Coordinates of C-alpha atoms and ligand atoms in Angstrom, one line a residue:
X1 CA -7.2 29.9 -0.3
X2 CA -9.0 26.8 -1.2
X3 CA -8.0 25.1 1.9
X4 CA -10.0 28.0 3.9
X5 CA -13.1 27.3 1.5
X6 CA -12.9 23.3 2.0
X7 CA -12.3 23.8 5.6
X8 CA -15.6 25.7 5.9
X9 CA -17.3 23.2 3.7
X10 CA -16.3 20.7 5.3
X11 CA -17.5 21.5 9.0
X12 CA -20.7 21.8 7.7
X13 CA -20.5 18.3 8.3
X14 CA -19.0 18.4 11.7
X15 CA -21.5 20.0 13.4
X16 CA -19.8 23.7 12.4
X17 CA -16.6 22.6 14.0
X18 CA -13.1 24.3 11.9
X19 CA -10.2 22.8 14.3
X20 CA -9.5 20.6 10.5
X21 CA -5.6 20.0 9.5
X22 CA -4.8 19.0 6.0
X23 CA -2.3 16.4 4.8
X24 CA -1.5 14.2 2.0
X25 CA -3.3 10.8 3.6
X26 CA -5.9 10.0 6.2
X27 CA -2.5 7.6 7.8
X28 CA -0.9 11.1 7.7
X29 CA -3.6 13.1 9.7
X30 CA -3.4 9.7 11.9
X31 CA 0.4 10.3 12.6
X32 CA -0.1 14.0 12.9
X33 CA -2.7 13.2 15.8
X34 CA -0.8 10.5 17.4
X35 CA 2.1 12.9 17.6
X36 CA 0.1 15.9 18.8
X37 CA -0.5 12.9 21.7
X38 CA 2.9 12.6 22.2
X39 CA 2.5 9.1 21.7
X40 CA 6.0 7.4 21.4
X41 CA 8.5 4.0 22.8
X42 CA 6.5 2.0 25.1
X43 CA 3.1 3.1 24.3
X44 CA 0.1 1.0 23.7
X45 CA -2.6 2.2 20.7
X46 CA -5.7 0.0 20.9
X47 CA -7.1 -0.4 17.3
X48 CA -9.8 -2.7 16.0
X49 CA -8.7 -6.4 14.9
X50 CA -10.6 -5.6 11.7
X51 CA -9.2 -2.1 9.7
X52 CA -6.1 -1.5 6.9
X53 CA -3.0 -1.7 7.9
X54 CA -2.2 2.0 7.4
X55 CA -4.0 2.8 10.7
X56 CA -1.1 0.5 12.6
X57 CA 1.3 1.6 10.9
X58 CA 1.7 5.7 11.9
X59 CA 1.7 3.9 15.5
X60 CA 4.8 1.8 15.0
X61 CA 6.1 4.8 13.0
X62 CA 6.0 6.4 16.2
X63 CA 8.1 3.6 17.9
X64 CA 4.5 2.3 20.0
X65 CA 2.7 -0.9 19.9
X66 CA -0.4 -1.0 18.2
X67 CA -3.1 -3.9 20.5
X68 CA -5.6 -4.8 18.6
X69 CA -9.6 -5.7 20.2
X70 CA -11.6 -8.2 18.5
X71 CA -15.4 -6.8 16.9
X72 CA -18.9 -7.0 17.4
X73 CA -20.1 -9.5 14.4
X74 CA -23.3 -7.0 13.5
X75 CA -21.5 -3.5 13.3
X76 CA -18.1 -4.6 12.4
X77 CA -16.3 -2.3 15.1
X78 CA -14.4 -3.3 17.9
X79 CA -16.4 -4.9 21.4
X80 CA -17.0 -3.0 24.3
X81 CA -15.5 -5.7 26.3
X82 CA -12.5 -6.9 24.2
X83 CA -11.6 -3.3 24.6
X84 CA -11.7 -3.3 28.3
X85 CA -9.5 -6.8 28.4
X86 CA -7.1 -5.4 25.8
X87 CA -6.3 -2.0 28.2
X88 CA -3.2 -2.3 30.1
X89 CA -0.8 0.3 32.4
X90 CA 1.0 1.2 28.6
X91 CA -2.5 1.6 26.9
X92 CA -2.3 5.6 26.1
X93 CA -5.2 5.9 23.2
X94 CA -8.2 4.0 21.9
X95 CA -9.0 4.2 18.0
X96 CA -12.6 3.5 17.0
X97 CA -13.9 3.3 13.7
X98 CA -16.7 4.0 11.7
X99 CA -16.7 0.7 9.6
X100 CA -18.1 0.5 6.1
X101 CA -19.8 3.6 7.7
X102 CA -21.4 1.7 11.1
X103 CA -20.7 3.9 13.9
X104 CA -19.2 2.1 16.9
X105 CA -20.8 2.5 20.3
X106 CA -18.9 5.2 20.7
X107 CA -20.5 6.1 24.3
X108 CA -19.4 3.2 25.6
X109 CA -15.6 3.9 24.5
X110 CA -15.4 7.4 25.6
X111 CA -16.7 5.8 28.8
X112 CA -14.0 3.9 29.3
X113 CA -10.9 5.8 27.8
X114 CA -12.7 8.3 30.7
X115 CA -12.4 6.2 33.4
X116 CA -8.7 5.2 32.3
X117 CA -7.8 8.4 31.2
X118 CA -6.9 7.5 27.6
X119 CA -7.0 9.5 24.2
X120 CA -9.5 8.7 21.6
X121 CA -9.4 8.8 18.1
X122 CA -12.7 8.2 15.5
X123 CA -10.9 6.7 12.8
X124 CA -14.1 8.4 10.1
X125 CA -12.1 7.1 6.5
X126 CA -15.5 5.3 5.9
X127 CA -18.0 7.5 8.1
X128 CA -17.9 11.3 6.9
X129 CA -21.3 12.4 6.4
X130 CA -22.8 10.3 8.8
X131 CA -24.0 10.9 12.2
X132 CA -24.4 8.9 15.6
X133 CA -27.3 9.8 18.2
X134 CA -27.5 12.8 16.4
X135 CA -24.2 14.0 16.5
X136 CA -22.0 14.0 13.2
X137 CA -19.6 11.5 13.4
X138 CA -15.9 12.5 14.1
X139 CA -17.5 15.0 16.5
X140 CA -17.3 12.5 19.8
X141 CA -13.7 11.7 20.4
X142 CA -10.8 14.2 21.4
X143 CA -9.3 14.0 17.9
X144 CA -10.6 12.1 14.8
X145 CA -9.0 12.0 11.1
X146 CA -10.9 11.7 7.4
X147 CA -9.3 10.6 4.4
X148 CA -10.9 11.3 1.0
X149 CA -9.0 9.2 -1.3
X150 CA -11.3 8.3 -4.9
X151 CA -13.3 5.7 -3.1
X152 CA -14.1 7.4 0.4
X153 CA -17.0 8.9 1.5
X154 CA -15.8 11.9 -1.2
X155 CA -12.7 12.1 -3.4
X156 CA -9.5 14.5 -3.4
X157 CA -7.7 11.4 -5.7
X158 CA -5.7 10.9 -2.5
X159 CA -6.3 13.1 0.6
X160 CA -6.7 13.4 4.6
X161 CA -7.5 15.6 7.2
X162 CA -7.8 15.6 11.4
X163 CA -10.4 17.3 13.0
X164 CA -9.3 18.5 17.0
X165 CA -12.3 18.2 19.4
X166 CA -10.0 18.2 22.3
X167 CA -8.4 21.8 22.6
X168 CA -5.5 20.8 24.6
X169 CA -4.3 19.4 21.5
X170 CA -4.3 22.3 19.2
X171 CA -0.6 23.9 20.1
X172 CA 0.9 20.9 18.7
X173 CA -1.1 20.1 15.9
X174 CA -0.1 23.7 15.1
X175 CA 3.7 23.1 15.7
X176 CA 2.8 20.1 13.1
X177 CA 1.7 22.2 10.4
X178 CA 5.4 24.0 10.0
X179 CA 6.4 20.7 9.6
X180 CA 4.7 19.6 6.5
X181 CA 6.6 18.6 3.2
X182 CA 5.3 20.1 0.6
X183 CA 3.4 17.8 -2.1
X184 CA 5.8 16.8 -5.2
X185 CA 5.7 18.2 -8.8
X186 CA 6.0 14.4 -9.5
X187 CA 3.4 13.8 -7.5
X188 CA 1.2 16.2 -8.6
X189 CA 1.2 15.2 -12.1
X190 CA 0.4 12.1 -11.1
X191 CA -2.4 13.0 -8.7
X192 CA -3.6 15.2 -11.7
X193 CA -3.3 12.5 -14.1
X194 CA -5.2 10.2 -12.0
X195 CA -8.1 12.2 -11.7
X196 CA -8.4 12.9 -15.2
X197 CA -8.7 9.1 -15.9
X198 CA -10.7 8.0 -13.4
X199 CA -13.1 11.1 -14.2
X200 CA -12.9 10.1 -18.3
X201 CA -13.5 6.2 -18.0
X202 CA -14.8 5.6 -14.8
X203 CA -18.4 4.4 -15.5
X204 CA -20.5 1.2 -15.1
X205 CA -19.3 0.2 -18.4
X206 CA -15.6 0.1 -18.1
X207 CA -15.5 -0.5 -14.6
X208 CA -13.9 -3.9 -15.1
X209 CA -11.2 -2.3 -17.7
X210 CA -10.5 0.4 -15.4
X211 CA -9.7 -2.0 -12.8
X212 CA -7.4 -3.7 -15.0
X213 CA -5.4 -0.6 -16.2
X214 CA -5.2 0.8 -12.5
X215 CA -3.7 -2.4 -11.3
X216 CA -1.2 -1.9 -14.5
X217 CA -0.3 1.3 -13.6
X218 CA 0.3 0.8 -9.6
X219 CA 2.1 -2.0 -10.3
X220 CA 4.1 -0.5 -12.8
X221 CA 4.6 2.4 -10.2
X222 CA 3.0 5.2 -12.1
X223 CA 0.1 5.9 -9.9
X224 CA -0.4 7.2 -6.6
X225 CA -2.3 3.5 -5.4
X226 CA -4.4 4.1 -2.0
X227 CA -1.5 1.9 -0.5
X228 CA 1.8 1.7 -2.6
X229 CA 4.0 -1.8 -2.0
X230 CA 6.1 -0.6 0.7
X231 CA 3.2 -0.1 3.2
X232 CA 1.7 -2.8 2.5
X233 CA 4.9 -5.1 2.9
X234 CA 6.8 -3.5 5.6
X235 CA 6.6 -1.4 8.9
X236 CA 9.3 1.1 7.9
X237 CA 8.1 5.0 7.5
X238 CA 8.5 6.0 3.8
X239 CA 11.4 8.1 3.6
X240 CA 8.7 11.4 2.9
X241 CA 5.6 10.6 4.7
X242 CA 4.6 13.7 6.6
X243 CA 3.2 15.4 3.5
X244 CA 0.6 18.2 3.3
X245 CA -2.4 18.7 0.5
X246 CA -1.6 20.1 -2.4
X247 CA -3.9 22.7 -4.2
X248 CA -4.5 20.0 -6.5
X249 CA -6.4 18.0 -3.9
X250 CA -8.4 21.0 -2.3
X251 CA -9.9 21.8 -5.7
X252 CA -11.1 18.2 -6.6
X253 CA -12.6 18.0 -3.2
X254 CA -14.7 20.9 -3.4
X255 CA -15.6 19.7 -6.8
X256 CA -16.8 16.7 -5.3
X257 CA -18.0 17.6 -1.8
X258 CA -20.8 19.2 -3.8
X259 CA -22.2 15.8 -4.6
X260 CA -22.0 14.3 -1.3
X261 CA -25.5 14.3 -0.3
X262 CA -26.6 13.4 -3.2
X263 CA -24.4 10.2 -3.3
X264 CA -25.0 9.4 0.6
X265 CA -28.5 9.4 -0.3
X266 CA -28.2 7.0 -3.1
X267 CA -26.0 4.7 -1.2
X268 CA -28.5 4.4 1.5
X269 CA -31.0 3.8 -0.5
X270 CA -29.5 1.1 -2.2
X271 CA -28.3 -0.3 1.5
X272 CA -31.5 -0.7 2.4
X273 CA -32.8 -2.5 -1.0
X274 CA -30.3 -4.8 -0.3
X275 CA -31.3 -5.6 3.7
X276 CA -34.8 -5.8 2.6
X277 CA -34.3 -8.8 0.0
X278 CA -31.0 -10.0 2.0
X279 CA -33.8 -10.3 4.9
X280 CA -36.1 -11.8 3.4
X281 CA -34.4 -14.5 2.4
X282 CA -33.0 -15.2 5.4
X283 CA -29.3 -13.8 4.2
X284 CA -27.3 -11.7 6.3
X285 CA -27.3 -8.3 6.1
X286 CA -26.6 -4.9 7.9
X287 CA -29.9 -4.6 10.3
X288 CA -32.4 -2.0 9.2
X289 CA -31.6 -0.5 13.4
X290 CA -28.6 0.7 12.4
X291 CA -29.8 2.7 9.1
X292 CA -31.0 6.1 10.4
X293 CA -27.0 7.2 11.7
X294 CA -25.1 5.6 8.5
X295 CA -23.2 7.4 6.0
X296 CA -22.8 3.9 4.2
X297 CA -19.4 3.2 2.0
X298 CA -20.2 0.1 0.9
X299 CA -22.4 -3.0 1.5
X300 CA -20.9 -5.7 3.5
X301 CA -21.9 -9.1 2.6
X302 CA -20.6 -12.6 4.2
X303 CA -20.3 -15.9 1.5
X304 CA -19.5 -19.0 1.8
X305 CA -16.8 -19.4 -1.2
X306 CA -15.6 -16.3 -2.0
X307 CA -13.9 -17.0 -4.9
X308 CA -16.2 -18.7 -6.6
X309 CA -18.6 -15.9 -6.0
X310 CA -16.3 -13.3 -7.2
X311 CA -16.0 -15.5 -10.2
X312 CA -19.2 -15.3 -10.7
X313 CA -19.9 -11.5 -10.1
X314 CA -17.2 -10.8 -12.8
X315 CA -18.5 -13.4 -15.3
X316 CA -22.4 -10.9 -15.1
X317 CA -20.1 -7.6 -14.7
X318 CA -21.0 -6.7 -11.2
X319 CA -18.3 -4.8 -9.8
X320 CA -17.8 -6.4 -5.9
X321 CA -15.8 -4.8 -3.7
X322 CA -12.9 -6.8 -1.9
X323 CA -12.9 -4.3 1.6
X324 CA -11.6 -5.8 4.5
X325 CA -10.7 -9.4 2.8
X326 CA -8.1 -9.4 5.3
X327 CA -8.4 -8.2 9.2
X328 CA -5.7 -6.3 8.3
X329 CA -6.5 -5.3 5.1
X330 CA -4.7 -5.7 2.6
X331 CA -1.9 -7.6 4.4
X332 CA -2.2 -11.3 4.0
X333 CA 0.9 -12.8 5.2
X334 CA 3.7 -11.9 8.0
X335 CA 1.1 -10.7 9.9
X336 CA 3.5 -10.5 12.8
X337 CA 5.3 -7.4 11.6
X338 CA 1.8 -5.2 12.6
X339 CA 2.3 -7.4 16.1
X340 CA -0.8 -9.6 14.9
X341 CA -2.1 -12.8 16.0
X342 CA -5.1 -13.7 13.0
X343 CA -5.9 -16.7 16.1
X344 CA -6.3 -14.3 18.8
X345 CA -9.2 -12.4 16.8
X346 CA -11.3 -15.1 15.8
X347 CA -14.5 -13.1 14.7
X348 CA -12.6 -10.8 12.9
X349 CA -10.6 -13.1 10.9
X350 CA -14.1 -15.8 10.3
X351 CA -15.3 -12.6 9.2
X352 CA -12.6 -11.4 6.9
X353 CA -12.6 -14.6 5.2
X354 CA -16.3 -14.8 4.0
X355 CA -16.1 -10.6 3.2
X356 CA -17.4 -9.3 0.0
X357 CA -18.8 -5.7 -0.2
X358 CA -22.0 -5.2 -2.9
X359 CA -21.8 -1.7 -4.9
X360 CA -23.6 1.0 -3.7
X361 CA -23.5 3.8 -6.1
X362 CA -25.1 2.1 -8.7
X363 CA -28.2 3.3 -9.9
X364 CA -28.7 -0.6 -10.9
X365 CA -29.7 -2.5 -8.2
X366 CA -31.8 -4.4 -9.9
X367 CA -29.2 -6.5 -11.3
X368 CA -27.0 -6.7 -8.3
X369 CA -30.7 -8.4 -6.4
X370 CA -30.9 -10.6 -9.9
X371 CA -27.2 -11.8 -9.3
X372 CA -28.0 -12.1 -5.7
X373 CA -31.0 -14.4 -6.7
X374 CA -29.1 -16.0 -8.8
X375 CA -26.7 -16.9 -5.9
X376 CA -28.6 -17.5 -2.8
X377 CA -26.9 -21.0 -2.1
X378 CA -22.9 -19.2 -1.3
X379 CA -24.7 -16.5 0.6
X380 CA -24.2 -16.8 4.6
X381 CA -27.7 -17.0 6.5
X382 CA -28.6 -14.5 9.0
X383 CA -27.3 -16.0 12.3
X384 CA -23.2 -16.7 11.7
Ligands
PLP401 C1 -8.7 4.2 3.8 C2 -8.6 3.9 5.2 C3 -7.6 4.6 6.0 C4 -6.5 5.5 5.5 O1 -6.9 6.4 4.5 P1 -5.7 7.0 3.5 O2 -6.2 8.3 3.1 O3 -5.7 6.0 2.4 O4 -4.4 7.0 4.2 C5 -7.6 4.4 7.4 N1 -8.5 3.6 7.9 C6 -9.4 2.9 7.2 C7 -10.4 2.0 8.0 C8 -9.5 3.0 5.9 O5 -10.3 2.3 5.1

């Protein structure tokens, strides 16, 4: 019942489209599309050099080869023309992605994947909400996926779905559904648990200690982290991974859908405070051009010693965020096993190494623009 309800509510942000399947994860709704692809051994996925590493992973789940395309330094998402180098007879599907919110020139891509006949997938984890040329995003390619775990565009504690553009695909993403384990009591105390706490002490002022105890309890196993070890450290399917969405998850969602405009809106507007005094100071920032499609997830910023910035952030309690610190983020080492080469994507990796994200739903930006005063010399200029 409250999956028919958050299924309506949700296409009101995809332009009144319902083709939307529910699982546990966005990586899940990722695996369910692949697989409605029939994407399987000696298939090529072309991804951006610059996302998590649970979008390469469903792929080599599958038994396929995930290719990664280098990105465009302004947006973020991958280049028009790495992606054309990167195709090859193998290459079945392109992913795009809606980075930090930026839509990718998703024209362009469709374009292409046309002209090669390829699949495309909007990978929209960061970009629900937003639209692109007046279009809501996730509404352009043949399938795309969502994922509104606590600190996407809107949170079901963990929580993904796939919206079907492409119609061809709908038997099997049908057949998929019969498929679906069911969620866990385990894991539903735990989901339940997690949103209690994070609903109790998750404000400005215990930001920092909530951190603390959330990195406690993952590592203690006791929560449901956005990426537990395993994923993280290997690229071997989780003995249950094709999981559905529990009640649980449909009810916080609506709970929270409801504030959705309200929160793009403030995150906007706080993007653009920040452009404006990044700007004018000559710092780099996300380009006031690209303001009127975003649904804005968080505030990329390049620095020049990260550490020592985050140092400072935490000594004046402003809670950075530490997106994308890695082109495959989180991964840091054995970068091999996701059949990655940090050399062969030099933008993304120079960019991944300067990343630091500002807040954006703060109704405080007055102290995140005094710490950035404070701070001008370790902020990257404009041209990189
Ligand atoms: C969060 C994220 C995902 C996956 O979402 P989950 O719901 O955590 O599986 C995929 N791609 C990107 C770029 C993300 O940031």
């Amino acid at each position: 019942m409250d999956h028919k309800i958050l299924r309506d509510e949700l296409s009101k942000y995809l332009d009144g489209k319902k083709d939307i399947f529910f699982h546990f994860k966005g990586r899940v709704s990722l695996y369910a599309i692949l697989k409605a692809m029939k994407i399987g051994p000696g298939d090529e996925v072309i991804i951006p050099a610059f996302t998590c590493v649970v979008v390469p992973n469903p792929i080599i789940y599958l038994g396929a080869k995930p290719v990664y395309a280098d990105i465009e330094p302004d947006t973020f998402n991958i280049s028009v023309s790495k992606l054309k180098e990167a195709i090859t007879p193998k290459t079945k599907v392109i992913i795009c992605q809606n980075t930090f919110g930026l839509s990718s020139n998703i024209e362009e891509i469709i374009n292409i994947a046309r002209q090669n006949k390829l699949f495309t997938i909007e990978d929209c984890t960061h970009g629900y909400g937003g639209t692109y040329k007046g279009k809501a995003n996730g509404t352009y390619c043949d399938a795309s996926f969502f994922s509104s775990q606590w600190n996407k565009p809107f949170s079901s504690g963990v929580g993904g779905y796939a919206l079907i553009n492409n119609p061809d695909l709908l038997p099997a993403m049908q057949a998929l559904e019969e498929k679906k384990e069911n969620v866990s009591l385990l894991e539903k105390i735990n989901l339940k648990a997690l949103i209690i706490v994070r609903r109790n002490f998750l404000n400005n002022a215990s930001y920092f200690l909530m951190v603390r105890f959330y990195r406690w309890l993952s590592k203690n196993k006791l929560i449901l982290g956005s990426s537990s070890g395993k994923e993280i450290s290997s690229v071997n399917k989780p003995k249950v991974f094709f999981k559905g969405y529990s009640n649980i998850q449909a009810k916080e969602a609506l709970k929270n859908l409801k504030n959705l405009d309200q929160m793009l809106e403030l995150r906007k507007k706080n993007a653009q405070t920040y452009s404006i005094f990044l700007k004018e100071k000559g710092k780099n920032h996300v380009p006031m051009t690209l303001f009127e499609n975003h649904s804005f997830l968080k505030y990329p910023l390049l620095v020049k010693d990260r550490e020592q910035f985050f140092k400072r952030a935490r000594h004046k309690k402003i809670p950075l965020g530490d997106w994308f610190i890695s082109p495959i983020h989180p991964v840091n080492n054995s970068y091999h096993l996701w059949h990655f080469d940090p050399q062969k994507f030099p933008t993304a990796t120079a960019i991944a190494k300067k990343m630091v994200n500002l807040p954006l739903e703060t109704h405080n930006t007055d102290k995140v623009i005094r710490f950035l005063t404070e701070n001008l010399d370790l902020i990257e200029g404009d041209k990189l």
